[in-house]
Amino acid sequence: MRRVALLGATGSIGRQAIEVVQAHPELELCAAASASTPLDDVDAPLKQVGGDLTELLERARPDVVLNAVVGFAGVHATLWTLERGIDLALANKESLVAAGPLALAARERGGGRILPVDSEHSALLQCLEGRSPEQVETLVLTGSGGPFRGRARSELVDVGPEQALAHPTWRMGPKITVDSATLANKGLELIEAHFLFGVPYERIEVVIQPTSIVHGLVRFRDGAALAHLGYPDMRVPISYALTYPARAATPLPSLDLASLSLEFAAPDLDTFRMLPLAREAGELGGSAPCVYNAANEVAVAAFLEGRLPFLGIAEVVEDALAAAELAPVRDLDDLVEADRAARALAEGALTAA
Ligand code: NDP
Ligand code: MG
């Protein structure tokens, strides 16, 4: 029996994770948490709405923690899990982006594993498994391009939350759906891949693959490239992480290859500024990825509330990165302070905008 603690049980990933757990007799939900949505219909011995997630984890004694909280709020649970050598099934990419070096150090001390739930990283993990780092030339992260793929900047001046939330291939929570529309999601995933796989940024490429069938691809030094294909359905990477390495069955149909379209295109970096900004933040290192993430969270919330235009999201993040006092992140206190200061800068940029 594997005891699963599910953080963010009421969200898009959380609901699908419950389905996966229910389908596998060897998985058992030992705890479930949300921020404010009641957990009445969730069947778990320990439940917590709001409050300190690490207190719940202390009591739950999980074998694996599925962190499906959205945003920086997931950072303490990520570090708690890694420090104790407990397997971390990680959907909450923001925590790894903001706390990368701290998370890797905690994993080193704890001796546990990070099992990515993000579909691209799950795909890359599978393509990389059993290969040595020197064989790998580049990692390729694929993205659908979101609802605004192919649009020029001038066509994005007036787009609002309703259009940004209409994602072409994935059904997800509102924050990541807006991140997919700005390509901040791919930016966060670029930094996530850097920390997960220890590959320098110049060897991680982002490519648009509009149907979201190819989830990731690795190019090797001998000219071969391995890709991971599948229908866009998060139950697959959730199941892969929770049942690792068993690759338990899921109810998905097998791929109908003759019906697929597999085109690729380069991302439009002038229109979707959040992607190059992520690369800059990643390469700067230190607190820069934390600042990128924090400013993005503030800007996305403001956009969803109608307080910021779509194109303002990247402006707020760019301004916060330029104004922040970037510094190394030595411990959790440094990180929390960097996050707080970046949020204040972003809020200031909103008022100025
Ligand atoms: P949702 O907005 O659908 O759900 C977020 C969940 O987190 C909710 O259960 C929410 O509870 C909970 N939550 C938020 N803050 C806290 C907190 N402080 N303490 C406890 N619970 C909290 O998000 P998604 O499921 O879409 O995304 C979750 C994470 O997974 C994100 O990091 C996202 O980037 C990542 N991800 C998601 C994918 C997807 O397909 N959805 C794909 C790949 C990655 P409440 O209901 O009470 O607000
Ligand atoms: Mg993803």
Tab-separated table of C-alpha atoms and ligand atoms in Angstrom:
chain	number	residue	atom	x	y	z
A	1	MET	CA	0.000	0.000	0.000
A	2	ARG	CA	1.304	3.510	-0.887
A	3	ARG	CA	-0.038	6.262	1.350
A	4	VAL	CA	-0.721	9.389	-0.712
A	5	ALA	CA	-1.063	12.855	0.856
A	6	LEU	CA	-2.903	15.053	-1.630
A	7	LEU	CA	-2.389	18.806	-1.300
A	8	GLY	CA	-4.775	20.809	-3.475
A	9	ALA	CA	-7.391	18.038	-3.512
A	10	THR	CA	-10.192	20.273	-4.819
A	11	GLY	CA	-8.321	21.556	-7.880
A	12	SER	CA	-8.029	20.300	-11.428
A	13	ILE	CA	-5.018	18.067	-10.664
A	14	GLY	CA	-6.424	17.158	-7.240
A	15	ARG	CA	-9.731	15.842	-8.649
A	16	GLN	CA	-7.977	13.786	-11.295
A	17	ALA	CA	-5.548	12.451	-8.684
A	18	ILE	CA	-8.469	11.214	-6.586
A	19	GLU	CA	-9.724	9.346	-9.659
A	20	VAL	CA	-6.290	7.766	-10.134
A	21	VAL	CA	-6.041	6.768	-6.456
A	22	GLN	CA	-9.530	5.231	-6.530
A	23	ALA	CA	-8.638	3.189	-9.618
A	24	HIS	CA	-5.585	1.606	-7.976
A	25	PRO	CA	-6.038	-0.651	-4.947
A	26	GLU	CA	-2.357	-0.270	-4.055
A	27	LEU	CA	-2.841	3.496	-3.542
A	28	GLU	CA	-4.525	4.927	-0.462
A	29	LEU	CA	-5.366	8.547	0.306
A	30	CYS	CA	-4.005	9.268	3.807
A	31	ALA	CA	-4.617	13.036	3.799
A	32	ALA	CA	-6.232	15.731	1.679
A	33	ALA	CA	-5.967	19.517	1.839
A	34	SER	CA	-7.482	22.565	0.183
A	35	ALA	CA	-7.294	26.319	0.785
A	36	SER	CA	-10.969	27.097	1.374
A	37	THR	CA	-13.160	24.676	-0.628
A	38	PRO	CA	-14.801	22.113	1.718
A	39	LEU	CA	-13.515	18.531	1.465
A	40	ASP	CA	-16.817	16.842	2.460
A	41	ASP	CA	-16.895	14.624	-0.623
A	42	VAL	CA	-13.229	13.595	-0.317
A	43	ASP	CA	-12.709	10.256	1.382
A	44	ALA	CA	-9.523	10.575	3.463
A	45	PRO	CA	-8.812	9.946	7.168
A	46	LEU	CA	-7.123	13.354	7.590
A	47	LYS	CA	-8.511	16.479	5.966
A	48	GLN	CA	-7.524	20.111	6.291
A	49	VAL	CA	-9.047	23.233	4.814
A	50	GLY	CA	-6.571	26.115	5.070
A	51	GLY	CA	-3.765	26.229	7.608
A	52	ASP	CA	-0.228	24.899	7.645
A	53	LEU	CA	0.200	22.043	5.166
A	54	THR	CA	3.315	20.729	6.896
A	55	GLU	CA	1.320	20.144	10.110
A	56	LEU	CA	-1.048	17.930	8.161
A	57	LEU	CA	1.888	16.094	6.555
A	58	GLU	CA	3.484	15.488	9.992
A	59	ARG	CA	0.355	13.667	11.104
A	60	ALA	CA	-0.293	11.856	7.820
A	61	ARG	CA	2.981	9.882	7.544
A	62	PRO	CA	2.711	9.637	3.719
A	63	ASP	CA	4.828	7.516	1.383
A	64	VAL	CA	4.274	10.067	-1.359
A	65	VAL	CA	3.115	13.683	-1.274
A	66	LEU	CA	1.266	14.920	-4.351
A	67	ASN	CA	1.742	18.677	-4.211
A	68	ALA	CA	-1.051	20.033	-6.425
A	69	VAL	CA	-1.406	23.367	-4.667
A	70	VAL	CA	-1.214	26.356	-7.000
A	71	GLY	CA	1.523	28.967	-6.590
A	72	PHE	CA	4.235	29.798	-4.066
A	73	ALA	CA	1.866	28.595	-1.304
A	74	GLY	CA	3.154	25.087	-2.065
A	75	VAL	CA	6.786	25.823	-1.241
A	76	HIS	CA	6.840	24.754	2.418
A	77	ALA	CA	5.250	21.399	1.611
A	78	THR	CA	7.754	20.782	-1.198
A	79	LEU	CA	10.731	21.473	1.076
A	80	TRP	CA	9.220	19.516	4.014
A	81	THR	CA	8.741	16.455	1.788
A	82	LEU	CA	12.195	16.547	0.200
A	83	GLU	CA	13.930	17.135	3.535
A	84	ARG	CA	12.399	13.900	4.855
A	85	GLY	CA	13.264	11.761	1.860
A	86	ILE	CA	9.591	11.182	1.061
A	87	ASP	CA	8.692	10.883	-2.623
A	88	LEU	CA	7.386	14.163	-4.015
A	89	ALA	CA	4.928	13.909	-6.898
A	90	LEU	CA	5.236	17.496	-8.039
A	91	ALA	CA	2.519	19.363	-9.895
A	92	ASN	CA	3.233	22.619	-8.029
A	93	LYS	CA	5.983	23.790	-10.396
A	94	GLU	CA	6.034	27.260	-8.811
A	95	SER	CA	7.688	25.853	-5.678
A	96	LEU	CA	10.561	24.312	-7.627
A	97	VAL	CA	10.972	27.433	-9.767
A	98	ALA	CA	11.106	29.740	-6.742
A	99	ALA	CA	13.102	27.452	-4.458
A	100	GLY	CA	15.188	25.444	-6.966
A	101	PRO	CA	18.578	25.286	-5.189
A	102	LEU	CA	16.928	24.907	-1.745
A	103	ALA	CA	14.752	22.076	-3.049
A	104	LEU	CA	17.700	20.266	-4.624
A	105	ALA	CA	19.724	20.611	-1.416
A	106	ALA	CA	16.776	19.278	0.606
A	107	ARG	CA	16.449	16.334	-1.796
A	108	GLU	CA	20.166	15.639	-1.428
A	109	ARG	CA	19.911	15.599	2.367
A	110	GLY	CA	16.653	13.623	2.419
A	111	GLY	CA	17.604	11.151	-0.284
A	112	GLY	CA	14.100	11.028	-1.801
A	113	ARG	CA	12.837	11.584	-5.322
A	114	ILE	CA	11.001	14.260	-7.250
A	115	LEU	CA	8.503	12.594	-9.584
A	116	PRO	CA	7.262	15.333	-11.904
A	117	VAL	CA	3.527	15.449	-12.599
A	118	ASP	CA	3.866	18.234	-15.140
A	119	SER	CA	3.251	16.325	-18.376
A	120	GLU	CA	6.331	17.650	-20.215
A	121	HIS	CA	8.661	16.778	-17.367
A	122	SER	CA	7.088	13.393	-16.860
A	123	ALA	CA	7.717	12.817	-20.574
A	124	LEU	CA	11.331	14.006	-20.367
A	125	LEU	CA	11.985	11.837	-17.311
A	126	GLN	CA	10.788	8.825	-19.285
A	127	CYS	CA	12.915	9.721	-22.333
A	128	LEU	CA	15.973	10.263	-20.123
A	129	GLU	CA	15.624	7.215	-17.939
A	130	GLY	CA	18.678	4.969	-18.075
A	131	ARG	CA	20.816	7.430	-20.099
A	132	SER	CA	23.874	9.214	-18.802
A	133	PRO	CA	24.067	13.051	-18.865
A	134	GLU	CA	26.899	13.125	-21.423
A	135	GLN	CA	24.679	11.358	-23.981
A	136	VAL	CA	22.109	14.150	-23.837
A	137	GLU	CA	22.378	17.067	-26.233
A	138	THR	CA	19.141	19.034	-25.705
A	139	LEU	CA	15.830	18.767	-23.917
A	140	VAL	CA	12.799	19.948	-25.860
A	141	LEU	CA	9.735	21.178	-24.007
A	142	THR	CA	6.606	21.254	-26.117
A	143	GLY	CA	3.653	23.586	-25.642
A	144	SER	CA	0.319	24.026	-27.378
A	145	GLY	CA	0.905	27.762	-27.764
A	146	GLY	CA	-2.302	28.453	-25.844
A	147	PRO	CA	-5.470	30.185	-27.080
A	148	PHE	CA	-3.546	33.108	-28.623
A	149	ARG	CA	-1.093	31.140	-30.739
A	150	GLY	CA	-0.486	32.903	-34.063
A	151	ARG	CA	-1.782	36.277	-32.857
A	152	ALA	CA	0.243	39.481	-33.135
A	153	ARG	CA	0.756	41.783	-30.128
A	154	SER	CA	-1.711	44.283	-31.571
A	155	GLU	CA	-4.392	41.593	-31.512
A	156	LEU	CA	-3.858	40.955	-27.804
A	157	VAL	CA	-4.392	44.497	-26.526
A	158	ASP	CA	-8.023	43.942	-25.603
A	159	VAL	CA	-8.218	40.226	-24.771
A	160	GLY	CA	-9.794	39.525	-21.393
A	161	PRO	CA	-9.981	36.628	-18.937
A	162	GLU	CA	-12.755	34.841	-20.814
A	163	GLN	CA	-10.635	34.496	-23.969
A	164	ALA	CA	-7.462	33.678	-22.044
A	165	LEU	CA	-9.278	30.931	-20.131
A	166	ALA	CA	-10.395	29.145	-23.318
A	167	HIS	CA	-7.444	26.753	-23.643
A	168	PRO	CA	-7.435	24.698	-26.859
A	169	THR	CA	-6.164	21.348	-25.526
A	170	TRP	CA	-6.021	21.178	-21.688
A	171	ARG	CA	-8.684	21.755	-18.980
A	172	MET	CA	-6.875	23.229	-15.995
A	173	GLY	CA	-7.191	25.658	-13.090
A	174	PRO	CA	-7.429	29.400	-13.935
A	175	LYS	CA	-3.882	30.430	-12.970
A	176	ILE	CA	-2.076	27.873	-15.132
A	177	THR	CA	-4.542	28.490	-17.964
A	178	VAL	CA	-3.616	32.179	-18.043
A	179	ASP	CA	0.056	31.141	-17.762
A	180	SER	CA	-0.486	29.008	-20.854
A	181	ALA	CA	-1.939	31.971	-22.730
A	182	THR	CA	1.075	34.205	-21.908
A	183	LEU	CA	3.580	31.307	-22.280
A	184	ALA	CA	4.637	31.971	-18.664
A	185	ASN	CA	3.721	28.329	-18.111
A	186	LYS	CA	6.397	27.288	-20.611
A	187	GLY	CA	8.745	29.767	-18.940
A	188	LEU	CA	8.123	28.221	-15.522
A	189	GLU	CA	8.561	24.781	-17.090
A	190	LEU	CA	11.909	25.822	-18.589
A	191	ILE	CA	13.196	26.680	-15.098
A	192	GLU	CA	11.524	23.562	-13.676
A	193	ALA	CA	13.326	21.387	-16.264
A	194	HIS	CA	16.658	23.050	-15.502
A	195	PHE	CA	16.382	22.154	-11.816
A	196	LEU	CA	14.847	18.704	-12.326
A	197	PHE	CA	17.316	17.439	-14.887
A	198	GLY	CA	20.403	19.587	-14.198
A	199	VAL	CA	20.655	20.711	-17.825
A	200	PRO	CA	21.893	24.272	-18.580
A	201	TYR	CA	19.356	26.682	-20.050
A	202	GLU	CA	21.091	26.940	-23.428
A	203	ARG	CA	20.412	23.226	-23.909
A	204	ILE	CA	16.675	23.422	-23.178
A	205	GLU	CA	14.513	24.414	-26.121
A	206	VAL	CA	10.819	25.274	-26.268
A	207	VAL	CA	8.806	24.273	-29.317
A	208	ILE	CA	5.128	24.765	-30.136
A	209	GLN	CA	3.169	21.600	-30.917
A	210	PRO	CA	-0.447	22.765	-31.205
A	211	THR	CA	-2.272	19.462	-30.629
A	212	SER	CA	-0.398	18.622	-27.371
A	213	ILE	CA	0.318	15.054	-28.437
A	214	VAL	CA	4.113	15.212	-28.170
A	215	HIS	CA	4.789	16.008	-24.503
A	216	GLY	CA	8.562	16.163	-24.580
A	217	LEU	CA	11.580	15.163	-26.604
A	218	VAL	CA	15.259	14.527	-25.917
A	219	ARG	CA	17.966	14.898	-28.552
A	220	PHE	CA	21.023	12.709	-28.008
A	221	ARG	CA	24.607	13.228	-29.191
A	222	ASP	CA	24.374	10.469	-31.787
A	223	GLY	CA	21.648	12.313	-33.711
A	224	ALA	CA	18.778	10.248	-32.311
A	225	ALA	CA	15.805	11.961	-30.669
A	226	LEU	CA	13.321	10.230	-28.373
A	227	ALA	CA	9.841	11.692	-27.981
A	228	HIS	CA	6.979	10.910	-25.629
A	229	LEU	CA	3.496	10.879	-27.195
A	230	GLY	CA	0.047	10.621	-25.698
A	231	TYR	CA	-3.370	12.255	-25.618
A	232	PRO	CA	-3.429	15.375	-23.430
A	233	ASP	CA	-4.832	13.890	-20.213
A	234	MET	CA	-3.215	14.614	-16.858
A	235	ARG	CA	-4.323	11.286	-15.402
A	236	VAL	CA	-1.401	9.717	-17.291
A	237	PRO	CA	1.442	11.704	-15.666
A	238	ILE	CA	-0.383	11.673	-12.295
A	239	SER	CA	-0.657	7.903	-12.486
A	240	TYR	CA	2.954	7.569	-13.631
A	241	ALA	CA	4.183	9.586	-10.620
A	242	LEU	CA	1.949	7.859	-8.062
A	243	THR	CA	2.638	4.315	-9.243
A	244	TYR	CA	6.279	4.844	-10.272
A	245	PRO	CA	7.944	2.743	-11.612
A	246	ALA	CA	5.027	0.347	-12.202
A	247	ARG	CA	3.326	2.411	-14.961
A	248	ALA	CA	-0.108	1.225	-13.871
A	249	ALA	CA	-2.945	1.036	-16.415
A	250	THR	CA	-5.221	4.048	-17.024
A	251	PRO	CA	-8.613	4.163	-18.789
A	252	LEU	CA	-7.178	6.093	-21.763
A	253	PRO	CA	-7.611	4.783	-25.302
A	254	SER	CA	-4.405	3.870	-27.116
A	255	LEU	CA	-3.103	6.426	-29.602
A	256	ASP	CA	-4.786	6.434	-32.992
A	257	LEU	CA	-1.740	7.471	-35.023
A	258	ALA	CA	-3.442	7.890	-38.395
A	259	SER	CA	-5.742	10.570	-36.938
A	260	LEU	CA	-2.954	12.701	-35.468
A	261	SER	CA	-1.431	15.920	-36.704
A	262	LEU	CA	2.081	16.522	-35.404
A	263	GLU	CA	3.262	19.918	-36.587
A	264	PHE	CA	5.945	21.908	-34.798
A	265	ALA	CA	6.719	25.634	-34.816
A	266	ALA	CA	9.051	28.031	-33.031
A	267	PRO	CA	7.439	30.162	-30.291
A	268	ASP	CA	6.872	33.867	-31.011
A	269	LEU	CA	9.189	35.441	-28.450
A	270	ASP	CA	8.299	39.040	-29.355
A	271	THR	CA	4.598	38.574	-28.689
A	272	PHE	CA	4.895	36.201	-25.744
A	273	ARG	CA	7.489	38.022	-23.635
A	274	MET	CA	6.986	35.817	-20.585
A	275	LEU	CA	9.007	33.035	-22.212
A	276	PRO	CA	12.247	34.992	-22.866
A	277	LEU	CA	11.825	36.710	-19.474
A	278	ALA	CA	11.833	33.278	-17.808
A	279	ARG	CA	15.015	32.352	-19.614
A	280	GLU	CA	16.624	35.591	-18.420
A	281	ALA	CA	15.452	35.005	-14.845
A	282	GLY	CA	16.675	31.418	-14.933
A	283	GLU	CA	20.085	32.407	-16.213
A	284	LEU	CA	20.383	35.179	-13.623
A	285	GLY	CA	19.712	32.569	-10.939
A	286	GLY	CA	19.607	33.436	-7.232
A	287	SER	CA	16.309	35.061	-6.339
A	288	ALA	CA	15.455	35.960	-9.979
A	289	PRO	CA	13.236	32.896	-10.672
A	290	CYS	CA	11.419	33.565	-7.375
A	291	VAL	CA	10.853	37.200	-8.437
A	292	TYR	CA	9.617	36.103	-11.874
A	293	ASN	CA	7.172	33.710	-10.262
A	294	ALA	CA	5.930	36.088	-7.561
A	295	ALA	CA	5.391	38.994	-9.958
A	296	ASN	CA	3.597	36.677	-12.359
A	297	GLU	CA	1.252	35.447	-9.609
A	298	VAL	CA	0.363	39.042	-8.701
A	299	ALA	CA	-0.087	40.049	-12.344
A	300	VAL	CA	-2.218	37.012	-13.246
A	301	ALA	CA	-4.503	37.597	-10.250
A	302	ALA	CA	-4.886	41.250	-11.306
A	303	PHE	CA	-5.622	40.226	-14.907
A	304	LEU	CA	-8.291	37.759	-13.753
A	305	GLU	CA	-9.855	40.517	-11.619
A	306	GLY	CA	-9.927	42.888	-14.614
A	307	ARG	CA	-7.325	45.220	-13.064
A	308	LEU	CA	-4.578	44.600	-15.647
A	309	PRO	CA	-4.649	44.148	-19.433
A	310	PHE	CA	-3.272	40.899	-20.850
A	311	LEU	CA	-0.094	42.490	-22.214
A	312	GLY	CA	0.423	44.175	-18.832
A	313	ILE	CA	1.297	40.808	-17.255
A	314	ALA	CA	4.719	40.671	-18.930
A	315	GLU	CA	5.280	44.393	-18.265
A	316	VAL	CA	4.697	43.935	-14.540
A	317	VAL	CA	7.064	40.952	-14.428
A	318	GLU	CA	9.736	42.706	-16.477
A	319	ASP	CA	9.534	45.785	-14.220
A	320	ALA	CA	9.696	43.677	-11.048
A	321	LEU	CA	12.757	41.798	-12.333
A	322	ALA	CA	14.462	45.067	-13.246
A	323	ALA	CA	13.672	46.698	-9.895
A	324	ALA	CA	14.295	43.737	-7.574
A	325	GLU	CA	17.491	43.520	-5.565
A	326	LEU	CA	18.549	40.098	-6.763
A	327	ALA	CA	20.501	38.058	-4.242
A	328	PRO	CA	21.456	34.452	-3.541
A	329	VAL	CA	18.789	32.421	-1.740
A	330	ARG	CA	20.560	30.803	1.218
A	331	ASP	CA	17.568	29.595	3.186
A	332	LEU	CA	13.793	29.646	3.447
A	333	ASP	CA	13.848	33.051	5.187
A	334	ASP	CA	15.703	34.568	2.207
A	335	LEU	CA	13.210	32.982	-0.149
A	336	VAL	CA	10.127	34.166	1.700
A	337	GLU	CA	11.608	37.667	1.819
A	338	ALA	CA	12.426	37.620	-1.924
A	339	ASP	CA	8.859	36.502	-2.665
A	340	ARG	CA	7.367	39.186	-0.410
A	341	ALA	CA	9.521	41.980	-1.857
A	342	ALA	CA	8.745	40.910	-5.447
A	343	ARG	CA	5.016	40.902	-4.719
A	344	ALA	CA	5.287	44.426	-3.305
A	345	LEU	CA	7.163	45.580	-6.436
A	346	ALA	CA	4.566	43.967	-8.691
A	347	GLU	CA	1.690	45.530	-6.731
A	348	GLY	CA	3.468	48.879	-7.101
A	349	ALA	CA	3.808	48.350	-10.853
A	350	LEU	CA	0.069	47.589	-11.012
A	351	THR	CA	-0.827	50.829	-9.318
A	352	ALA	CA	1.499	52.713	-11.636
A	353	ALA	CA	0.062	50.984	-14.752
B	1	NDP	P1	-6.499	24.674	-9.346
B	1	NDP	O1	-6.636	26.146	-9.223
B	1	NDP	O2	-7.519	23.918	-10.101
B	1	NDP	O3	-6.418	24.032	-7.877
B	1	NDP	C1	-5.556	24.529	-6.913
B	1	NDP	C2	-5.694	23.711	-5.658
B	1	NDP	O4	-4.773	24.189	-4.684
B	1	NDP	C3	-7.082	23.792	-5.009
B	1	NDP	O5	-7.378	22.556	-4.417
B	1	NDP	C4	-6.871	24.861	-3.927
B	1	NDP	O6	-7.822	24.780	-2.877
B	1	NDP	C5	-5.491	24.455	-3.478
B	1	NDP	N1	-4.749	25.465	-2.733
B	1	NDP	C6	-4.360	26.703	-3.150
B	1	NDP	N2	-3.683	27.326	-2.177
B	1	NDP	C7	-3.625	26.472	-1.126
B	1	NDP	C8	-3.086	26.539	0.175
B	1	NDP	N3	-2.432	27.628	0.600
B	1	NDP	N4	-3.231	25.453	0.995
B	1	NDP	C9	-3.877	24.358	0.571
B	1	NDP	N5	-4.422	24.238	-0.646
B	1	NDP	C10	-4.293	25.277	-1.482
B	1	NDP	O7	-5.029	24.422	-9.914
B	1	NDP	P2	-4.542	23.214	-10.848
B	1	NDP	O8	-4.994	21.915	-10.288
B	1	NDP	O9	-4.802	23.539	-12.259
B	1	NDP	O10	-2.952	23.344	-10.672
B	1	NDP	C11	-2.300	22.946	-9.476
B	1	NDP	C12	-0.791	22.965	-9.720
B	1	NDP	O11	-0.495	21.987	-10.706
B	1	NDP	C13	-0.261	24.296	-10.269
B	1	NDP	O12	1.017	24.518	-9.759
B	1	NDP	C14	-0.186	24.056	-11.768
B	1	NDP	O13	0.815	24.838	-12.385
B	1	NDP	C15	0.192	22.583	-11.798
B	1	NDP	N6	-0.200	21.891	-13.033
B	1	NDP	C16	-1.504	21.790	-13.359
B	1	NDP	C17	-1.904	21.150	-14.531
B	1	NDP	C18	-3.359	20.968	-14.851
B	1	NDP	O14	-3.667	20.267	-15.822
B	1	NDP	N7	-4.287	21.537	-14.123
B	1	NDP	C19	-0.898	20.612	-15.449
B	1	NDP	C20	0.452	20.736	-14.993
B	1	NDP	C21	0.777	21.362	-13.822
B	1	NDP	P3	-9.232	25.609	-2.973
B	1	NDP	O15	-10.126	24.792	-3.856
B	1	NDP	O16	-9.710	25.641	-1.575
B	1	NDP	O17	-8.902	26.960	-3.536
B	2	MG	MG	3.036	21.271	-18.383
